[in-house]
Each structure stands twice: as C-alpha cells, then as structure tokens.
CSV table of C-alpha atoms and ligand atoms in Angstrom, one decimal:
chain,number,residue,atom,x,y,z
A,1,MET,CA,-2.3,-47.7,8.4
A,2,ALA,CA,-2.5,-46.4,4.9
A,3,ALA,CA,-4.1,-42.9,4.3
A,4,VAL,CA,-7.5,-42.2,2.8
A,5,VAL,CA,-6.9,-41.1,-0.8
A,6,VAL,CA,-9.1,-38.2,-1.6
A,7,ASP,CA,-11.2,-38.3,-4.8
A,8,GLY,CA,-10.8,-34.7,-6.0
A,9,LYS,CA,-12.8,-35.5,-9.2
A,10,ALA,CA,-15.9,-36.5,-7.1
A,11,ALA,CA,-15.6,-33.4,-4.9
A,12,ALA,CA,-15.2,-31.2,-8.0
A,13,GLN,CA,-18.3,-32.8,-9.5
A,14,ARG,CA,-20.4,-31.8,-6.5
A,15,ILE,CA,-19.2,-28.1,-6.8
A,16,ARG,CA,-19.8,-28.2,-10.6
A,17,ALA,CA,-23.4,-29.4,-10.0
A,18,GLU,CA,-23.9,-26.4,-7.7
A,19,VAL,CA,-22.5,-24.1,-10.3
A,20,ARG,CA,-24.7,-25.6,-13.1
A,21,GLU,CA,-27.7,-24.7,-10.9
A,22,ARG,CA,-26.6,-21.1,-10.5
A,23,VAL,CA,-25.9,-20.9,-14.2
A,24,ARG,CA,-29.4,-22.2,-14.9
A,25,LEU,CA,-31.0,-19.4,-12.9
A,26,LEU,CA,-28.7,-16.8,-14.7
A,27,ARG,CA,-29.7,-18.2,-18.1
A,28,GLU,CA,-33.4,-17.9,-17.1
A,29,LYS,CA,-32.7,-14.2,-16.8
A,30,GLY,CA,-31.0,-14.2,-20.2
A,31,LEU,CA,-27.4,-14.1,-18.9
A,32,ILE,CA,-25.0,-16.6,-20.2
A,33,PRO,CA,-21.7,-16.4,-18.3
A,34,CYS,CA,-18.8,-16.0,-20.6
A,35,LEU,CA,-15.0,-16.2,-19.8
A,36,GLY,CA,-12.5,-14.5,-22.0
A,37,VAL,CA,-9.5,-16.8,-22.2
A,38,ILE,CA,-6.1,-15.6,-23.6
A,39,LEU,CA,-3.4,-18.1,-24.3
A,40,VAL,CA,-0.1,-16.7,-25.7
A,41,GLY,CA,2.1,-19.3,-27.3
A,42,GLU,CA,1.8,-23.1,-27.4
A,43,ASP,CA,3.2,-24.4,-24.1
A,44,PRO,CA,1.8,-27.9,-24.0
A,45,ALA,CA,0.8,-27.9,-20.3
A,46,SER,CA,-1.0,-24.5,-20.8
A,47,LEU,CA,-2.8,-25.8,-23.9
A,48,SER,CA,-4.1,-28.8,-22.0
A,49,TYR,CA,-5.3,-26.6,-19.1
A,50,VAL,CA,-7.1,-24.2,-21.4
A,51,THR,CA,-8.8,-27.1,-23.2
A,52,ALA,CA,-9.9,-28.6,-19.9
A,53,LYS,CA,-11.3,-25.2,-18.8
A,54,ALA,CA,-13.2,-24.7,-22.0
A,55,LYS,CA,-14.8,-28.2,-21.7
A,56,ALA,CA,-15.8,-27.6,-18.1
A,57,LEU,CA,-17.3,-24.2,-18.9
A,58,GLU,CA,-19.4,-25.8,-21.6
A,59,GLU,CA,-20.6,-28.5,-19.3
A,60,ALA,CA,-21.6,-25.9,-16.7
A,61,GLY,CA,-23.7,-24.1,-19.3
A,62,MET,CA,-21.2,-21.3,-19.6
A,63,THR,CA,-19.3,-20.1,-22.7
A,64,SER,CA,-15.8,-18.9,-23.4
A,65,ARG,CA,-14.2,-16.5,-25.8
A,66,ASP,CA,-10.8,-18.0,-26.7
A,67,LEU,CA,-8.0,-15.9,-28.0
A,68,ARG,CA,-5.0,-17.9,-29.1
A,69,LEU,CA,-2.1,-15.6,-29.8
A,70,PRO,CA,1.3,-16.4,-31.2
A,71,ALA,CA,4.3,-16.7,-28.9
A,72,ASP,CA,5.9,-13.5,-30.3
A,73,THR,CA,2.8,-11.4,-29.6
A,74,GLY,CA,4.0,-8.0,-28.2
A,75,GLU,CA,3.0,-6.7,-24.8
A,76,ASP,CA,1.1,-3.8,-26.2
A,77,ALA,CA,-0.9,-6.1,-28.5
A,78,LEU,CA,-1.8,-8.3,-25.6
A,79,LEU,CA,-2.8,-5.3,-23.5
A,80,ALA,CA,-5.1,-4.2,-26.3
A,81,HIS,CA,-6.9,-7.6,-26.3
A,82,ILE,CA,-7.4,-7.3,-22.5
A,83,ALA,CA,-8.8,-3.8,-22.9
A,84,GLY,CA,-11.3,-5.2,-25.5
A,85,LEU,CA,-12.4,-7.9,-23.1
A,86,ASN,CA,-12.7,-5.4,-20.2
A,87,ARG,CA,-15.1,-3.3,-22.4
A,88,ASP,CA,-17.1,-6.3,-23.6
A,89,PRO,CA,-20.4,-6.5,-21.6
A,90,ALA,CA,-20.9,-10.1,-22.8
A,91,VAL,CA,-17.7,-11.2,-20.9
A,92,GLN,CA,-17.8,-11.3,-17.1
A,93,GLY,CA,-14.5,-13.0,-16.4
A,94,ILE,CA,-11.0,-12.8,-17.9
A,95,LEU,CA,-8.3,-15.4,-17.6
A,96,VAL,CA,-4.8,-14.9,-19.1
A,97,GLN,CA,-3.1,-18.3,-19.0
A,98,LEU,CA,0.3,-18.2,-17.2
A,99,PRO,CA,3.2,-18.5,-17.6
A,100,LEU,CA,3.5,-15.9,-20.4
A,101,PRO,CA,6.5,-15.7,-22.8
A,102,SER,CA,9.5,-14.1,-21.1
A,103,HIS,CA,9.4,-10.9,-23.2
A,104,ILE,CA,6.0,-10.0,-21.7
A,105,ARG,CA,5.8,-8.5,-18.2
A,106,GLU,CA,3.3,-10.6,-16.3
A,107,ASP,CA,2.5,-8.0,-13.7
A,108,ARG,CA,1.6,-5.4,-16.3
A,109,VAL,CA,-0.7,-7.8,-18.0
A,110,ILE,CA,-2.5,-8.9,-14.8
A,111,SER,CA,-2.8,-5.3,-13.6
A,112,ALA,CA,-4.6,-4.5,-16.9
A,113,ILE,CA,-7.5,-6.8,-16.2
A,114,ASP,CA,-10.6,-5.1,-14.8
A,115,PRO,CA,-10.6,-6.3,-11.1
A,116,ARG,CA,-14.4,-7.0,-11.4
A,117,LYS,CA,-13.6,-9.6,-14.0
A,118,ASP,CA,-10.5,-11.0,-12.3
A,119,VAL,CA,-11.8,-14.5,-11.7
A,120,ASP,CA,-8.2,-15.8,-11.3
A,121,GLY,CA,-7.8,-13.5,-8.3
A,122,PHE,CA,-4.3,-12.4,-9.4
A,123,HIS,CA,-4.9,-8.7,-9.8
A,124,PRO,CA,-3.2,-6.5,-7.1
A,125,VAL,CA,-6.7,-5.4,-6.0
A,126,SER,CA,-7.8,-9.0,-5.4
A,127,VAL,CA,-4.6,-9.8,-3.6
A,128,GLY,CA,-5.0,-6.8,-1.4
A,129,ASN,CA,-8.5,-7.7,-0.5
A,130,LEU,CA,-7.5,-11.2,0.4
A,131,VAL,CA,-4.6,-10.0,2.6
A,132,LEU,CA,-6.9,-7.4,4.3
A,133,GLY,CA,-9.7,-10.0,4.8
A,134,LYS,CA,-12.1,-8.0,2.6
A,135,PRO,CA,-14.5,-9.6,0.1
A,136,GLY,CA,-12.9,-10.3,-3.3
A,137,PHE,CA,-11.9,-13.0,-5.8
A,138,VAL,CA,-9.8,-15.7,-4.2
A,139,PRO,CA,-7.4,-17.6,-6.5
A,140,CYS,CA,-8.8,-21.0,-7.6
A,141,THR,CA,-6.2,-23.5,-6.5
A,142,PRO,CA,-6.0,-22.2,-2.9
A,143,GLN,CA,-9.9,-22.2,-2.8
A,144,GLY,CA,-9.8,-25.7,-4.1
A,145,VAL,CA,-7.3,-26.8,-1.4
A,146,ALA,CA,-9.5,-25.3,1.3
A,147,ALA,CA,-12.6,-26.9,-0.1
A,148,LEU,CA,-10.9,-30.3,-0.2
A,149,LEU,CA,-9.8,-30.0,3.4
A,150,ARG,CA,-13.4,-29.3,4.4
A,151,GLU,CA,-14.6,-32.1,2.2
A,152,MET,CA,-12.2,-34.5,4.0
A,153,ASN,CA,-13.4,-33.2,7.4
A,154,VAL,CA,-9.8,-32.2,8.3
A,155,PRO,CA,-9.9,-29.7,11.2
A,156,ILE,CA,-8.4,-26.5,10.0
A,157,ALA,CA,-9.0,-24.1,12.9
A,158,GLY,CA,-6.1,-24.2,15.3
A,159,ALA,CA,-4.2,-26.6,13.1
A,160,HIS,CA,-0.6,-26.0,12.0
A,161,VAL,CA,-0.5,-25.8,8.3
A,162,VAL,CA,2.9,-25.8,6.6
A,163,VAL,CA,2.9,-24.6,3.0
A,164,VAL,CA,5.9,-25.4,0.8
A,165,GLY,CA,6.2,-23.0,-2.1
A,166,ARG,CA,5.7,-19.2,-2.2
A,167,SER,CA,4.2,-18.7,-5.7
A,168,ASN,CA,1.7,-15.9,-6.3
A,169,ILE,CA,-0.7,-18.4,-7.7
A,170,VAL,CA,-0.7,-21.0,-4.8
A,171,GLY,CA,1.6,-20.6,-1.8
A,172,LYS,CA,1.2,-16.9,-1.0
A,173,PRO,CA,-2.6,-16.8,-1.4
A,174,LEU,CA,-3.0,-20.1,0.6
A,175,VAL,CA,-1.1,-18.6,3.5
A,176,ASN,CA,-3.4,-15.6,3.5
A,177,LEU,CA,-6.6,-17.6,3.0
A,178,LEU,CA,-6.0,-20.2,5.7
A,179,SER,CA,-4.8,-17.7,8.3
A,180,ARG,CA,-8.0,-15.7,8.0
A,181,ARG,CA,-10.4,-16.0,10.9
A,182,ASP,CA,-12.9,-18.0,9.0
A,183,PHE,CA,-10.2,-20.8,8.7
A,184,ASN,CA,-8.1,-19.8,11.7
A,185,ALA,CA,-5.1,-22.0,11.0
A,186,THR,CA,-1.5,-21.3,12.1
A,187,VAL,CA,0.4,-21.1,8.9
A,188,THR,CA,4.1,-21.5,8.2
A,189,LEU,CA,5.5,-20.7,4.8
A,190,CYS,CA,8.6,-22.6,3.5
A,191,HIS,CA,10.4,-22.1,0.3
A,192,THR,CA,13.7,-22.7,-1.5
A,193,GLY,CA,15.5,-20.6,1.1
A,194,THR,CA,14.3,-22.6,4.1
A,195,ARG,CA,17.0,-24.2,6.0
A,196,ASP,CA,16.2,-27.8,7.1
A,197,LEU,CA,12.9,-28.0,5.3
A,198,ALA,CA,12.1,-31.4,7.0
A,199,ALA,CA,12.2,-29.8,10.5
A,200,TYR,CA,9.2,-27.7,9.5
A,201,THR,CA,7.3,-30.2,7.5
A,202,ARG,CA,7.4,-32.7,10.3
A,203,GLN,CA,5.5,-30.2,12.5
A,204,ALA,CA,2.6,-30.0,10.1
A,205,ASP,CA,-0.9,-31.2,10.9
A,206,ILE,CA,-1.7,-30.2,7.3
A,207,LEU,CA,1.2,-30.3,4.9
A,208,ILE,CA,0.6,-28.5,1.5
A,209,ALA,CA,3.2,-29.1,-1.2
A,210,ALA,CA,3.2,-26.5,-3.9
A,211,ALA,CA,6.9,-26.2,-4.9
A,212,GLY,CA,6.7,-27.5,-8.4
A,213,LYS,CA,9.5,-30.1,-7.7
A,214,ALA,CA,8.6,-33.8,-8.3
A,215,GLY,CA,8.9,-36.0,-5.3
A,216,LEU,CA,10.3,-33.2,-3.0
A,217,ILE,CA,8.3,-34.4,0.0
A,218,THR,CA,9.4,-37.9,1.1
A,219,ALA,CA,7.7,-40.0,3.8
A,220,ASP,CA,10.3,-39.2,6.5
A,221,MET,CA,9.3,-35.5,6.2
A,222,ILE,CA,5.7,-36.2,7.1
A,223,ARG,CA,4.3,-36.4,10.6
A,224,GLU,CA,2.4,-39.7,11.3
A,225,GLY,CA,-1.3,-39.0,10.7
A,226,ALA,CA,-0.9,-35.6,8.9
A,227,ALA,CA,-3.2,-34.5,6.1
A,228,VAL,CA,-1.1,-34.1,2.9
A,229,ILE,CA,-2.2,-32.0,0.0
A,230,ASP,CA,-0.2,-32.3,-3.1
A,231,VAL,CA,-0.6,-29.3,-5.5
A,232,GLY,CA,2.4,-30.2,-7.7
A,233,VAL,CA,1.8,-31.2,-11.3
A,234,ASN,CA,5.2,-32.2,-12.7
A,235,ARG,CA,5.8,-33.9,-16.0
A,236,VAL,CA,8.4,-36.6,-15.6
A,237,PRO,CA,9.8,-38.7,-18.5
A,238,ASP,CA,8.3,-42.1,-18.7
A,239,PRO,CA,9.2,-44.2,-21.9
A,240,ALA,CA,6.4,-46.7,-21.0
A,241,ALA,CA,3.8,-43.9,-21.2
A,242,LYS,CA,2.0,-43.2,-24.5
A,243,LYS,CA,2.9,-39.5,-24.3
A,244,GLY,CA,6.5,-40.2,-23.1
A,245,TYR,CA,5.8,-38.6,-19.7
A,246,ARG,CA,3.6,-39.0,-16.7
A,247,LEU,CA,2.3,-36.6,-14.1
A,248,LYS,CA,4.0,-36.7,-10.7
A,249,GLY,CA,3.2,-34.5,-7.7
A,250,ASP,CA,5.6,-32.8,-5.3
A,251,VAL,CA,5.0,-35.6,-2.8
A,252,ASP,CA,6.5,-39.1,-3.1
A,253,PHE,CA,3.0,-40.7,-3.0
A,254,GLU,CA,4.0,-44.4,-2.3
A,255,GLY,CA,5.9,-43.5,0.8
A,256,ALA,CA,3.6,-40.7,2.0
A,257,VAL,CA,0.4,-42.8,1.8
A,258,GLU,CA,1.8,-45.0,4.6
A,259,ARG,CA,2.3,-42.1,7.0
A,260,ALA,CA,-0.5,-39.6,6.3
A,261,SER,CA,-4.1,-39.9,7.5
A,262,VAL,CA,-5.5,-38.4,4.3
A,263,ILE,CA,-3.6,-37.6,1.0
A,264,THR,CA,-4.5,-36.1,-2.4
A,265,PRO,CA,-3.3,-38.0,-5.5
A,266,VAL,CA,-1.8,-36.5,-8.7
A,267,PRO,CA,-3.6,-36.5,-11.0
A,268,GLY,CA,-7.2,-36.5,-9.6
A,269,GLY,CA,-6.7,-34.5,-6.4
A,270,VAL,CA,-6.4,-30.7,-6.4
A,271,GLY,CA,-6.4,-30.3,-10.2
A,272,PRO,CA,-10.1,-30.9,-10.7
A,273,MET,CA,-11.0,-28.7,-7.8
A,274,THR,CA,-9.1,-25.7,-9.4
A,275,ILE,CA,-11.3,-25.8,-12.4
A,276,ALA,CA,-14.4,-26.2,-10.3
A,277,MET,CA,-13.4,-23.0,-8.4
A,278,LEU,CA,-12.8,-21.1,-11.6
A,279,LEU,CA,-16.4,-22.0,-12.7
A,280,ARG,CA,-17.7,-20.8,-9.3
A,281,ASN,CA,-15.7,-17.5,-9.5
A,282,LEU,CA,-17.2,-17.0,-13.0
A,283,ALA,CA,-20.7,-17.7,-11.8
A,284,GLN,CA,-20.2,-15.1,-9.0
A,285,ALA,CA,-18.8,-12.5,-11.5
A,286,ALA,CA,-21.8,-13.1,-13.7
A,287,GLU,CA,-24.3,-12.8,-10.8
A,288,ASP,CA,-22.7,-9.5,-9.8
A,289,TRP,CA,-22.8,-8.4,-13.4
A,290,GLY,CA,-26.4,-9.3,-13.7
A,291,ALA,CA,-27.1,-7.4,-10.5
A,292,GLY,CA,-26.3,-4.2,-12.4
A,293,GLY,CA,-22.6,-4.5,-13.1
A,294,SER,CA,-21.9,-1.8,-10.6
A,295,LYS,CA,-21.6,-3.9,-7.5
A,296,ALA,CA,-18.8,-2.8,-5.2
A,297,LEU,CA,-15.5,-3.8,-6.6
A,298,GLY,CA,-14.5,-7.2,-5.4
A,299,ASP,CA,-17.8,-7.9,-3.7
A,300,LYS,CA,-17.4,-11.6,-4.2
A,301,SER,CA,-16.2,-13.9,-1.4
A,302,PRO,CA,-17.7,-13.2,2.0
A,303,GLY,CA,-14.3,-12.0,3.4
A,304,ASP,CA,-13.3,-11.9,7.0
A,305,LYS,CA,-14.7,-9.2,9.2
A,306,SER,CA,-12.5,-9.7,12.2
A,307,PRO,CA,-8.9,-8.6,12.4
B,401,LIG,N1,-1.2,-21.3,-14.8
B,401,LIG,C1,-1.2,-22.3,-13.9
B,401,LIG,N2,-2.3,-22.2,-13.1
B,401,LIG,C2,-3.0,-21.1,-13.5
B,401,LIG,C3,-4.2,-20.5,-13.1
B,401,LIG,O1,-4.8,-20.9,-12.1
B,401,LIG,N3,-4.6,-19.4,-13.8
B,401,LIG,C4,-3.9,-19.0,-14.9
B,401,LIG,N4,-4.4,-17.9,-15.5
B,401,LIG,N5,-2.7,-19.5,-15.3
B,401,LIG,C5,-2.3,-20.6,-14.6
C-alpha cells in the first residue's frame, strides 16, 4: 500500500498562524519582533532561502534587517556587523546564512552571536543546552522534523530512529533532540563512514535522511511500514525545467512511497516547517526580550528535566 504523503506546507501554516497570534500580542505591547539576517555572497540556494524567510517574517507581522555583504567580505568586517546586531535592542534574533565563503571561519562567526539572539540554535551555548537537556534554542530543521512526526501521529517514544547525516545543522541536533526524555526515541546516527548503511536503515521505524545526497535512500533500504522523513534539498540538472534544475530529496521518492507508511515529499515536506520554526524561535526570543531582556540565557524551549 502506498504511503501517506505528508503536507508540510499545511502543517507549517498551522504553526505560522500560532506565531501570528503571539506576534499580535507582542505588537499590542509595542514590540515588533525583528530578525537580523546576514548573507555573505550570492549563492543561489542561500539567496532563495533568505528571500523565503523575509517573506514569511513579514506575513507573521515581524520584520527583518537584511545585510547583504559581498563574497569577499573579511571575517573581521563580518564580526563587526554581528557585534552591531548584538547591541541593537530593536533586533531580538540573528541569523547568518550558511554556508559562508571558505575564507571565513564559520565557528568564529557563530560563536560571536549573542546566545540570547541565537534563533538558529547553532551557538555552542545552544548546542550545549540541547545536549544537556536544558532549556535553549533548538535548531529549526530538527524541530520541524519532530513537529512533523507528531503531526503525522508517528509514535516516537521507544521507536528506533535512524538518522543518516551528521551535520551540525540537522543530523547532530536531531540525535540529541529525539533521544531526550520528552521524545524518548532510540537513535542511531549513520554517516559517510558507516559500513553497510542499508543494514542500519532497514532497522528504522523512523528513517531520517539528511545526508545531502540525491536519491541516496532507495526502496530496498526501507523497512516496510517505516516513517520516512526526507531532509535533503538537492538541485539536480533537468533540461525540461524552466530553471534548468529541479529539487530532489535524499530519498528515491517513487520507490520509497511504495514501502513506507508515511513519507515527506521534496519540496513541500520538511522545508516549510524549518521556516515556521524559525518564526517560532524569533517569537520566543522577542517574548523573552519583552520580559526585560534579562531572562536567563537560553530560557527558551522547555528542556528535559530528567537524565
Ligand atoms: N543554511 C541551510 N540551512 C540553514 C539554516 O537553518 N540556518 C542558517 N543560518 N543557514 C542555513
């Protein structure tokens, strides 16, 4: 039987409606949430993400302060821009679009962001809080994946989740998030060094593909009835398409849809959820800011009280 194909856009719309309501209350108090967005260079995928984020912010009643910097911007100049946004009381969240040009050290840049404004959840303080099960900003795509699983009524507690891909943005935070007590999954992390990848993926109740490799996960690698979440957004050449390419996930969708019980499409699955979660993190940052700006560092997600 073919899988249920999840409508990530519809799920994201519901979250965006909740955020709009939170923003309405903030605006009544005179606070308009604002995200500082820095884009270095003109990577086409990054440009299209940043444009989509700005549109979503506006629809939610929030604003953004966009800084578009040339690709040859020096690290120190970029750090100075971040320092400016850190100091700016009208800006409650900061997002530096990744990847950065290779001459800039990503870790230095991320570490320069005030953790109270770290709505991406990439700062070492946010990462530490997630690992320790303490309250803090959780990266947007992993939150989006978890919300989609809940939306689809996929049981997570006790399930075996196999994550393919160990990026700092998706794979690693997903492992930490879903193994927390509030989700209670058993999580296996696979990556490019994994021997016999299929032997692991076939054991997954929930298979999450986040390797950035088009079509990596084929039908024979999926257990019958598994939930399949495709985080990959890969551009593959397609002469028939207007732009000359089309988006393809890490999962071979046509084959997988026949084996999975539920599956997310690309595009229209996880992608819209990521943006919705960014809006939610910014609303949270603004609420904390409005509460005096001095709320305990990282006092954002409820965290996980038990070991
Ligand atoms: N590049 C790809 N995904 C992301 C993201 O979620 N945040 C940032 N800042 N850059 C990205």
